[in-house]
PDB file of C-alpha atoms in Angstrom:
ATOM      1  CA  MET A 187     -20.447-164.619 121.379  1.00 64.00           C
ATOM      2  CA  THR A 188     -18.746-164.274 118.048  1.00 62.00           C
ATOM      3  CA  ASP A 189     -15.469-163.097 119.925  1.00 65.00           C
ATOM      4  CA  LEU A 190     -15.625-166.005 122.256  1.00 63.00           C
ATOM      5  CA  LYS A 191     -15.902-168.852 119.622  1.00 58.00           C
ATOM      6  CA  GLN A 192     -13.062-167.122 117.425  1.00 60.00           C
ATOM      7  CA  ARG A 193     -11.161-167.220 120.474  1.00 60.00           C
ATOM      8  CA  GLY A 194     -12.369-171.380 121.469  1.00 59.00           C
ATOM      9  CA  GLY A 195      -8.849-172.428 119.980  1.00 57.00           C
ATOM     10  CA  SER A 196      -6.599-170.836 122.710  1.00 55.00           C
ATOM     11  CA  PHE A 197      -9.153-171.669 125.595  1.00 52.00           C
ATOM     12  CA  TYR A 198      -8.919-175.425 124.416  1.00 49.00           C
ATOM     13  CA  PRO A 199      -6.534-175.959 122.034  1.00 49.00           C
ATOM     14  CA  GLU A 200      -7.042-179.914 121.676  1.00 46.00           C
ATOM     15  CA  ALA A 201     -10.661-178.940 120.754  1.00 46.00           C
ATOM     16  CA  GLY A 202      -9.241-176.630 117.535  1.00 46.00           C
ATOM     17  CA  SER A 203     -10.838-173.720 115.988  1.00 43.00           C
ATOM     18  CA  VAL A 204     -14.713-173.198 115.265  1.00 43.00           C
ATOM     19  CA  HIS A 205     -14.195-172.379 111.767  1.00 44.00           C
ATOM     20  CA  GLY A 206     -12.001-175.595 110.659  1.00 45.00           C
ATOM     21  CA  GLY A 207      -9.451-176.680 113.175  1.00 45.00           C
ATOM     22  CA  ALA A 208      -6.517-175.118 115.354  1.00 43.00           C
ATOM     23  CA  ALA A 209      -3.920-175.076 111.951  1.00 44.00           C
ATOM     24  CA  THR A 210      -6.099-172.226 110.586  1.00 41.00           C
ATOM     25  CA  SER A 211      -6.828-170.410 114.139  1.00 40.00           C
ATOM     26  CA  PRO A 212      -5.542-166.795 114.483  1.00 43.00           C
ATOM     27  CA  PHE A 213      -4.966-167.768 118.168  1.00 42.00           C
ATOM     28  CA  ASN A 214      -3.026-170.637 117.076  1.00 44.00           C
ATOM     29  CA  GLN A 215      -0.446-169.203 115.237  1.00 44.00           C
ATOM     30  CA  PRO A 216       3.128-168.952 116.593  1.00 45.00           C
ATOM     31  CA  ASN A 217       4.590-165.498 117.798  1.00 46.00           C
ATOM     32  CA  ASP A 218       6.626-163.169 115.969  1.00 48.00           C
ATOM     33  CA  SER A 219       8.988-162.172 118.645  1.00 44.00           C
ATOM     34  CA  ALA A 220       9.376-158.871 117.044  1.00 46.00           C
ATOM     35  CA  SER A 221       6.005-157.528 116.825  1.00 47.00           C
ATOM     36  CA  SER A 222       4.243-159.769 120.287  1.00 47.00           C
ATOM     37  CA  PRO A 223       4.001-158.210 123.046  1.00 53.00           C
ATOM     38  CA  LYS A 224       6.013-159.114 126.620  1.00 54.00           C
ATOM     39  CA  VAL A 225       3.947-159.315 130.170  1.00 54.00           C
ATOM     40  CA  THR A 226       6.005-159.731 132.893  1.00 53.00           C
ATOM     41  CA  SER A 227       5.961-159.692 136.308  1.00 48.00           C
ATOM     42  CA  GLU A 228       9.235-158.311 138.102  1.00 46.00           C
ATOM     43  CA  ALA A 229       7.824-159.879 141.283  1.00 43.00           C
ATOM     44  CA  GLY A 230       8.978-163.415 140.289  1.00 43.00           C
ATOM     45  CA  ALA A 231       5.876-164.765 138.516  1.00 41.00           C
ATOM     46  CA  ALA A 232       5.956-167.432 136.191  1.00 39.00           C
ATOM     47  CA  PRO A 233       7.065-166.303 132.730  1.00 40.00           C
ATOM     48  CA  VAL A 234       3.508-165.857 130.425  1.00 38.00           C
ATOM     49  CA  SER A 235       2.740-168.686 128.105  1.00 34.00           C
ATOM     50  CA  PRO A 236       2.685-168.744 124.437  1.00 33.00           C
ATOM     51  CA  THR A 237      -1.284-169.256 124.202  1.00 31.00           C
ATOM     52  CA  THR A 238      -1.827-166.178 126.696  1.00 34.00           C
ATOM     53  CA  ALA A 239       1.192-163.482 124.973  1.00 37.00           C
ATOM     54  CA  LYS A 240      -0.685-162.847 121.544  1.00 42.00           C
ATOM     55  CA  ALA A 241       0.606-160.362 118.996  1.00 51.00           C
ATOM     56  CA  ALA A 242      -0.327-157.113 119.343  1.00 67.00           C
ATOM     57  CA  THR A 243      -2.753-155.282 116.332  1.00 77.00           C
ATOM     58  CA  GLU A 244      -1.846-152.027 115.141  1.00 89.00           C
ATOM     59  CA  TRP A 245      -3.119-149.153 117.046  1.00 95.00           C
ATOM     60  CA  ARG A 246      -6.761-147.986 115.705  1.00 93.00           C
ATOM     61  CA  PHE A 247      -8.466-145.341 116.302  1.00 93.00           C
ATOM     62  CA  ASP A 248     -12.343-145.056 117.449  1.00 92.00           C
ATOM     63  CA  THR A 249     -14.867-143.164 118.815  1.00 91.00           C
ATOM     64  CA  ALA A 250     -18.340-143.600 120.711  1.00 88.00           C
ATOM     65  CA  GLU A 251     -21.489-142.020 121.469  1.00 85.00           C
ATOM     66  CA  GLU A 252     -21.316-142.281 125.235  1.00 77.00           C
ATOM     67  CA  ASP A 253     -23.463-140.658 128.424  1.00 72.00           C
ATOM     68  CA  SER A 254     -21.156-137.862 128.428  1.00 69.00           C
ATOM     69  CA  GLY A 255     -20.932-137.007 124.770  1.00 79.00           C
ATOM     70  CA  LYS A 256     -18.500-137.793 122.025  1.00 87.00           C
ATOM     71  CA  THR A 257     -15.660-140.082 123.283  1.00 91.00           C
ATOM     72  CA  CYS A 258     -12.454-140.279 121.353  1.00 92.00           C
ATOM     73  CA  PHE A 259      -9.893-143.725 121.485  1.00 94.00           C
ATOM     74  CA  ALA A 260      -6.725-144.578 120.338  1.00 94.00           C
ATOM     75  CA  GLU A 261      -5.783-148.049 121.052  1.00 95.00           C
ATOM     76  CA  THR A 262      -4.593-151.474 120.668  1.00 95.00           C
ATOM     77  CA  GLN A 263      -5.405-155.335 122.033  1.00 92.00           C
ATOM     78  CA  SER A 264      -2.547-157.855 123.025  1.00 88.00           C
ATOM     79  CA  GLY A 265      -4.377-161.083 123.506  1.00 88.00           C
ATOM     80  CA  ASP A 266      -6.840-160.006 126.802  1.00 90.00           C
ATOM     81  CA  ILE A 267      -4.783-157.164 127.625  1.00 93.00           C
ATOM     82  CA  ARG A 268      -6.241-153.583 125.910  1.00 94.00           C
ATOM     83  CA  VAL A 269      -3.739-150.431 126.466  1.00 96.00           C
ATOM     84  CA  GLY A 270      -5.030-146.742 124.691  1.00 95.00           C
ATOM     85  CA  PHE A 271      -5.489-143.110 125.138  1.00 95.00           C
ATOM     86  CA  MET A 272      -9.071-141.881 125.431  1.00 92.00           C
ATOM     87  CA  ALA A 273     -10.666-138.031 126.098  1.00 89.00           C
ATOM     88  CA  SER A 274     -14.136-135.780 124.986  1.00 87.00           C
ATOM     89  CA  PRO A 275     -13.635-132.807 122.873  1.00 84.00           C
ATOM     90  CA  GLY A 276     -11.897-130.033 124.290  1.00 78.00           C
ATOM     91  CA  ARG A 277     -10.926-132.296 127.508  1.00 82.00           C
ATOM     92  CA  ALA A 278      -7.494-133.624 128.442  1.00 83.00           C
ATOM     93  CA  ALA A 279      -6.427-137.578 127.099  1.00 88.00           C
ATOM     94  CA  THR A 280      -6.146-140.233 129.775  1.00 91.00           C
ATOM     95  CA  GLY A 281      -4.471-143.321 129.348  1.00 94.00           C
ATOM     96  CA  TYR A 282      -5.913-146.686 130.128  1.00 95.00           C
ATOM     97  CA  VAL A 283      -4.644-150.638 130.966  1.00 95.00           C
ATOM     98  CA  GLU A 284      -7.444-153.410 130.670  1.00 94.00           C
ATOM     99  CA  GLY A 285      -6.697-156.770 131.875  1.00 93.00           C
ATOM    100  CA  LEU A 286      -3.625-156.184 133.373  1.00 93.00           C
ATOM    101  CA  PHE A 287      -3.482-154.819 136.958  1.00 92.00           C
ATOM    102  CA  SER A 288      -6.039-154.778 140.020  1.00 88.00           C
ATOM    103  CA  GLY A 289      -7.267-152.612 142.867  1.00 88.00           C
ATOM    104  CA  GLY A 290      -5.495-148.852 143.057  1.00 88.00           C
ATOM    105  CA  THR A 291      -1.929-148.943 141.634  1.00 89.00           C
ATOM    106  CA  ARG A 292       0.730-146.757 140.394  1.00 89.00           C
ATOM    107  CA  ALA A 293       2.472-147.000 136.867  1.00 90.00           C
ATOM    108  CA  THR A 294       5.219-145.818 134.453  1.00 91.00           C
ATOM    109  CA  TRP A 295       3.973-145.115 131.170  1.00 92.00           C
ATOM    110  CA  ARG A 296       7.641-145.145 128.908  1.00 92.00           C
ATOM    111  CA  VAL A 297       8.177-145.096 125.155  1.00 92.00           C
ATOM    112  CA  ASP A 298      11.733-146.804 124.356  1.00 91.00           C
ATOM    113  CA  ASP A 299      14.564-145.407 126.489  1.00 84.00           C
ATOM    114  CA  GLY A 300      12.626-141.929 126.494  1.00 83.00           C
ATOM    115  CA  THR A 301      11.076-140.375 129.469  1.00 83.00           C
ATOM    116  CA  PRO A 302       9.210-142.301 132.021  1.00 86.00           C
ATOM    117  CA  TYR A 303       5.749-140.858 133.065  1.00 86.00           C
ATOM    118  CA  VAL A 304       4.301-141.851 136.194  1.00 87.00           C
ATOM    119  CA  SER A 305       0.670-141.581 137.000  1.00 87.00           C
ATOM    120  CA  ASP A 306      -1.727-143.388 139.685  1.00 89.00           C
ATOM    121  CA  GLY A 307      -4.559-145.469 138.128  1.00 89.00           C
ATOM    122  CA  SER A 308      -7.855-146.763 139.501  1.00 91.00           C
ATOM    123  CA  GLU A 309     -10.501-149.312 138.208  1.00 91.00           C
ATOM    124  CA  ASN A 310     -12.948-147.498 135.941  1.00 88.00           C
ATOM    125  CA  GLY A 311     -16.121-148.954 137.228  1.00 85.00           C
ATOM    126  CA  TYR A 312     -18.455-147.901 133.589  1.00 86.00           C
ATOM    127  CA  TYR A 313     -15.851-149.332 130.989  1.00 87.00           C
ATOM    128  CA  GLY A 314     -13.918-151.796 133.368  1.00 89.00           C
ATOM    129  CA  TRP A 315     -10.353-150.678 132.913  1.00 92.00           C
ATOM    130  CA  HIS A 316      -7.875-148.779 134.756  1.00 93.00           C
ATOM    131  CA  GLN A 317      -7.754-145.137 133.992  1.00 93.00           C
ATOM    132  CA  PHE A 318      -4.835-143.105 134.196  1.00 93.00           C
ATOM    133  CA  ASP A 319      -5.244-139.435 134.638  1.00 86.00           C
ATOM    134  CA  GLN A 320      -2.173-137.732 135.386  1.00 74.00           C
ATOM    135  CA  LEU A 321      -0.322-138.544 132.489  1.00 80.00           C
ATOM    136  CA  SER A 322       1.527-135.814 130.692  1.00 80.00           C
ATOM    137  CA  GLU A 323       0.637-134.557 127.063  1.00 80.00           C
ATOM    138  CA  GLU A 324       4.003-135.372 125.941  1.00 83.00           C
ATOM    139  CA  LEU A 325       3.430-139.142 126.373  1.00 89.00           C
ATOM    140  CA  LEU A 326       1.206-138.757 123.355  1.00 89.00           C
ATOM    141  CA  THR A 327       3.920-137.348 121.028  1.00 87.00           C
ATOM    142  CA  HIS A 328       6.741-139.843 122.367  1.00 89.00           C
ATOM    143  CA  VAL A 329       3.908-142.864 121.400  1.00 92.00           C
ATOM    144  CA  ALA A 330       3.463-141.481 117.882  1.00 90.00           C
ATOM    145  CA  GLY A 331       7.214-141.246 117.161  1.00 88.00           C
ATOM    146  CA  GLY A 332       8.297-144.638 119.212  1.00 90.00           C
ATOM    147  CA  ASN A 333       8.763-147.905 118.756  1.00 92.00           C
ATOM    148  CA  GLU A 334       7.177-149.815 121.790  1.00 93.00           C
ATOM    149  CA  LEU A 335       5.165-148.749 125.012  1.00 94.00           C
ATOM    150  CA  ALA A 336       5.880-149.823 128.324  1.00 93.00           C
ATOM    151  CA  VAL A 337       3.318-149.573 130.985  1.00 94.00           C
ATOM    152  CA  THR A 338       4.782-150.640 134.623  1.00 92.00           C
ATOM    153  CA  ASN A 339       3.205-150.895 137.736  1.00 90.00           C
ATOM    154  CA  ILE A 340       4.655-150.653 141.235  1.00 86.00           C
ATOM    155  CA  ASP A 341       4.256-154.528 141.667  1.00 86.00           C
ATOM    156  CA  GLY A 342       6.155-155.629 139.169  1.00 88.00           C
ATOM    157  CA  LYS A 343       3.223-156.290 136.370  1.00 90.00           C
ATOM    158  CA  ARG A 344       4.504-155.308 132.947  1.00 92.00           C
ATOM    159  CA  ILE A 345       2.943-154.679 129.559  1.00 93.00           C
ATOM    160  CA  VAL A 346       5.226-153.617 126.208  1.00 93.00           C
ATOM    161  CA  VAL A 347       3.151-152.872 122.988  1.00 94.00           C
ATOM    162  CA  PRO A 348       4.728-152.201 119.647  1.00 94.00           C
ATOM    163  CA  LEU A 349       3.349-148.684 118.326  1.00 93.00           C
ATOM    164  CA  GLN A 350       2.818-149.897 114.518  1.00 91.00           C
ATOM    165  CA  GLY A 351       0.052-147.619 113.442  1.00 91.00           C
ATOM    166  CA  ALA A 352      -0.031-145.442 116.770  1.00 92.00           C
ATOM    167  CA  LYS A 353       1.451-142.042 114.647  1.00 90.00           C
ATOM    168  CA  GLN A 354      -2.191-142.099 112.614  1.00 90.00           C
ATOM    169  CA  ALA A 355      -4.130-143.107 115.526  1.00 91.00           C
ATOM    170  CA  LEU A 356      -3.110-140.244 117.327  1.00 90.00           C
ATOM    171  CA  LEU A 357      -3.573-137.884 114.535  1.00 89.00           C
ATOM    172  CA  SER A 358      -7.278-139.455 114.159  1.00 89.00           C
ATOM    173  CA  PHE A 359      -7.421-138.882 118.030  1.00 90.00           C
ATOM    174  CA  ALA A 360      -6.289-135.242 117.679  1.00 87.00           C
ATOM    175  CA  GLU A 361      -8.592-134.545 115.189  1.00 86.00           C
ATOM    176  CA  CYS A 362     -11.585-136.117 116.805  1.00 88.00           C
ATOM    177  CA  VAL A 363     -10.737-134.458 120.296  1.00 85.00           C
ATOM    178  CA  GLY A 364     -10.714-130.588 118.811  1.00 77.00           C
ATOM    179  CA  LYS A 365      -8.312-127.983 118.447  1.00 45.00           C
ATOM    180  CA  PRO A 366      -7.383-125.981 121.747  1.00 42.00           C
ATOM    181  CA  LYS A 367      -8.405-122.505 122.487  1.00 35.00           C
ATOM    182  CA  PRO A 368      -6.114-120.005 121.515  1.00 34.00           C
ATOM    183  CA  THR A 369      -3.523-119.397 124.828  1.00 35.00           C
ATOM    184  CA  SER A 370      -2.372-116.362 126.031  1.00 32.00           C
ATOM    185  CA  ASN A 371       0.315-113.829 124.714  1.00 34.00           C
ATOM    186  CA  ALA A 372       2.237-114.266 128.039  1.00 34.00           C
ATOM    187  CA  GLU A 373       2.788-117.884 127.783  1.00 37.00           C
ATOM    188  CA  SER A 374       6.390-118.520 127.404  1.00 35.00           C
ATOM    189  CA  PRO A 375       7.389-118.934 123.500  1.00 36.00           C
ATOM    190  CA  GLN A 376       9.833-121.270 124.585  1.00 38.00           C
ATOM    191  CA  THR A 377       7.334-124.311 123.991  1.00 41.00           C
ATOM    192  CA  ALA A 378       5.875-122.912 120.907  1.00 46.00           C
ATOM    193  CA  PRO A 379       6.888-122.066 117.606  1.00 51.00           C
ATOM    194  CA  GLN A 380       6.204-118.222 117.270  1.00 45.00           C
ATOM    195  CA  SER A 381       2.193-118.209 117.753  1.00 43.00           C
ATOM    196  CA  VAL A 382      -0.166-120.062 119.146  1.00 40.00           C
ATOM    197  CA  SER A 383      -3.135-118.608 117.693  1.00 45.00           C
ATOM    198  CA  LYS A 384      -4.328-118.858 113.978  1.00 51.00           C
ATOM    199  CA  HIS A 385      -2.241-116.258 111.478  1.00 54.00           C
ATOM    200  CA  ASP A 386      -2.415-115.910 107.841  1.00 69.00           C
ATOM    201  CA  ARG A 387       1.787-115.753 107.189  1.00 74.00           C
ATOM    202  CA  SER A 388       4.101-116.389 104.431  1.00 83.00           C
ATOM    203  CA  CYS A 389       5.387-119.997 105.073  1.00 89.00           C
ATOM    204  CA  LEU A 390       7.655-122.000 103.345  1.00 91.00           C
ATOM    205  CA  LEU A 391       7.472-126.257 103.007  1.00 93.00           C
ATOM    206  CA  GLU A 392      10.180-127.621 101.127  1.00 93.00           C
ATOM    207  CA  VAL A 393      10.245-130.999 100.747  1.00 94.00           C
ATOM    208  CA  LYS A 394      13.421-133.174  99.014  1.00 93.00           C
ATOM    209  CA  GLY A 395      14.103-129.985  97.234  1.00 92.00           C
ATOM    210  CA  LYS A 396      10.606-128.920  95.945  1.00 93.00           C
ATOM    211  CA  LYS A 397       9.178-125.844  98.004  1.00 92.00           C
ATOM    212  CA  VAL A 398       5.305-127.597  98.272  1.00 92.00           C
ATOM    213  CA  ILE A 399       4.067-124.294 100.372  1.00 91.00           C
ATOM    214  CA  ASP A 400       6.417-120.667  99.602  1.00 90.00           C
ATOM    215  CA  GLY A 401       4.085-117.703 100.314  1.00 89.00           C
ATOM    216  CA  PRO A 402       0.438-117.113 101.961  1.00 89.00           C
ATOM    217  CA  CYS A 403      -0.721-119.462 104.429  1.00 88.00           C
ATOM    218  CA  SER A 404      -2.077-120.205 107.917  1.00 87.00           C
ATOM    219  CA  TRP A 405      -0.508-121.026 111.099  1.00 84.00           C
ATOM    220  CA  GLU A 406      -2.970-122.341 114.059  1.00 84.00           C
ATOM    221  CA  PRO A 407      -2.720-124.703 116.642  1.00 83.00           C
ATOM    222  CA  TYR A 408      -3.832-128.488 116.071  1.00 77.00           C
ATOM    223  CA  GLY A 409      -5.306-130.979 118.353  1.00 66.00           C
ATOM    224  CA  SER A 410      -5.241-131.020 121.954  1.00 56.00           C
ATOM    225  CA  SER A 411      -2.849-134.232 122.902  1.00 52.00           C
ATOM    226  CA  GLY A 412       0.139-132.201 123.246  1.00 61.00           C
ATOM    227  CA  PRO A 413       2.021-128.887 121.452  1.00 77.00           C
ATOM    228  CA  ALA A 414       0.987-129.330 117.878  1.00 81.00           C
ATOM    229  CA  PHE A 415       0.749-126.890 115.017  1.00 85.00           C
ATOM    230  CA  GLN A 416      -0.713-126.642 111.640  1.00 87.00           C
ATOM    231  CA  MET A 417       0.714-124.984 108.235  1.00 88.00           C
ATOM    232  CA  THR A 418      -2.033-125.022 105.288  1.00 89.00           C
ATOM    233  CA  ALA A 419      -1.935-123.656 102.083  1.00 88.00           C
ATOM    234  CA  ASN A 420      -2.489-124.729  98.123  1.00 86.00           C
ATOM    235  CA  GLY A 421      -3.925-127.546  99.339  1.00 87.00           C
ATOM    236  CA  TYR A 422      -1.331-128.521 101.340  1.00 90.00           C
ATOM    237  CA  PHE A 423      -1.045-128.906 105.313  1.00 88.00           C
ATOM    238  CA  ALA A 424       1.644-129.911 107.348  1.00 90.00           C
ATOM    239  CA  ILE A 425       1.689-130.783 111.277  1.00 88.00           C
ATOM    240  CA  LEU A 426       4.619-130.217 113.598  1.00 87.00           C
ATOM    241  CA  MET A 427       4.467-132.227 117.013  1.00 85.00           C
ATOM    242  CA  MET A 428       6.457-130.742 119.739  1.00 85.00           C
ATOM    243  CA  GLU A 429       8.962-132.814 121.275  1.00 83.00           C
ATOM    244  CA  ASN A 430      10.176-129.463 123.437  1.00 85.00           C
ATOM    245  CA  ALA A 431      11.910-126.294 122.608  1.00 83.00           C
ATOM    246  CA  ASP A 432      14.273-127.451 120.310  1.00 88.00           C
ATOM    247  CA  TYR A 433      12.744-131.104 118.678  1.00 90.00           C
ATOM    248  CA  ALA A 434       9.955-132.152 116.526  1.00 89.00           C
ATOM    249  CA  VAL A 435       7.887-134.625 114.502  1.00 88.00           C
ATOM    250  CA  GLY A 436       6.448-133.284 111.458  1.00 89.00           C
ATOM    251  CA  TYR A 437       3.578-135.267 109.351  1.00 88.00           C
ATOM    252  CA  TRP A 438       1.750-133.734 105.719  1.00 90.00           C
ATOM    253  CA  ASN A 439      -0.746-134.756 103.240  1.00 87.00           C
ATOM    254  CA  GLU A 440       1.756-135.332 100.386  1.00 89.00           C
ATOM    255  CA  ASN A 441      -1.200-134.885  98.078  1.00 88.00           C
ATOM    256  CA  ALA A 442      -2.897-131.544  97.340  1.00 85.00           C
ATOM    257  CA  ASN A 443      -6.235-132.057  99.023  1.00 83.00           C
ATOM    258  CA  SER A 444      -5.599-135.022 100.806  1.00 78.00           C
ATOM    259  CA  THR A 445      -7.283-134.600 104.186  1.00 76.00           C
ATOM    260  CA  HIS A 446      -5.258-137.270 106.238  1.00 75.00           C
ATOM    261  CA  ALA A 447      -1.654-136.199 106.729  1.00 76.00           C
ATOM    262  CA  HIS A 448      -0.480-140.134 105.977  1.00 79.00           C
ATOM    263  CA  ALA A 449       3.198-138.982 105.097  1.00 85.00           C
ATOM    264  CA  GLU A 450       6.417-138.570 107.537  1.00 88.00           C
ATOM    265  CA  LEU A 451       8.482-135.688 107.426  1.00 91.00           C
ATOM    266  CA  GLY A 452      10.773-137.246 110.137  1.00 90.00           C
ATOM    267  CA  ARG A 453      12.306-135.555 113.668  1.00 91.00           C
ATOM    268  CA  LEU A 454      12.974-132.002 112.818  1.00 93.00           C
ATOM    269  CA  SER A 455      15.225-129.813 114.698  1.00 93.00           C
ATOM    270  CA  ARG A 456      14.773-125.516 115.052  1.00 91.00           C
ATOM    271  CA  SER A 457      16.956-123.400 113.368  1.00 89.00           C
ATOM    272  CA  GLY A 458      15.481-119.541 114.513  1.00 86.00           C
ATOM    273  CA  ASP A 459      12.007-119.524 112.367  1.00 83.00           C
ATOM    274  CA  CYS A 460      12.571-122.936 110.730  1.00 89.00           C
ATOM    275  CA  TRP A 461      12.378-126.733 111.647  1.00 91.00           C
ATOM    276  CA  GLY A 462      14.097-129.161 109.520  1.00 93.00           C
ATOM    277  CA  ASN A 463      16.326-132.034 108.904  1.00 94.00           C
ATOM    278  CA  LYS A 464      18.057-133.133 105.496  1.00 93.00           C
ATOM    279  CA  LYS A 465      15.374-133.334 103.454  1.00 93.00           C
ATOM    280  CA  VAL A 466      12.572-131.099 104.971  1.00 94.00           C
ATOM    281  CA  ARG A 467      12.323-127.275 106.074  1.00 93.00           C
ATOM    282  CA  MET A 468       9.862-125.774 107.225  1.00 93.00           C
ATOM    283  CA  CYS A 469       9.189-122.101 108.052  1.00 90.00           C
ATOM    284  CA  PRO A 470       6.048-120.202 109.666  1.00 83.00           C
ATOM    285  CA  ARG A 471       7.467-116.796 108.689  1.00 71.00           C
ATOM    286  CA  ARG A 472       5.752-113.775 109.739  1.00 59.00           C
TER     287      ARG A 472
END
């Protein structure tokens, strides 16, 4: 009821906000073209009016206790349209879109000008949204490091949402879902830097010329939303989220004993056993 009252200004602008007039209603403010979602139809439908294309909220992380147990969510809301990812601990993530599609459909998910990921979607009777189960785990890595996510179905219906806050929401999402089981040593080393199970090593993490970790550390898989690894020592930890065999995106906690990897290390390229850029060097040495 509270949500419906807050949206009253957008349903009936002439009536104003229930909290003091249309001028103060968050639903009657002008759109910021840099952050507003774009909802279009390539099939030639009329353009969406400013009253229905609201500015998207930042991505957020949440959990819920469902019939199947704990469920983790990372999502954003754009007016009446919701886009996000969900998973239970130990299970693969699925994507969802609420308020845009109808019936069975096929949609392409794409971050910026990157790789398109195609998935069939169907209506989920429990949640009421369209769920897409065949998405590659690499998509979440791209979402965490991108600027915009576009979801387009075969009928031309399209939603584009900004990715502000997505990287932190997905880090929390991966932590909620839990760490994957160690993979066998027979798995190709092309997709993972060195070992895929937890080991004590002699590591190096150098940030802006300061050696934060230089010696014994632990090196282990992180999360299950995509190939990722965590280096830990001396109260510091850094996370390496793989894009492919040659590139990754890094995050670290920056302050000793902080429990969140809130600081970005940037895009890192591989050189032998190390990953780095102009300011960062990360080496999970044996």
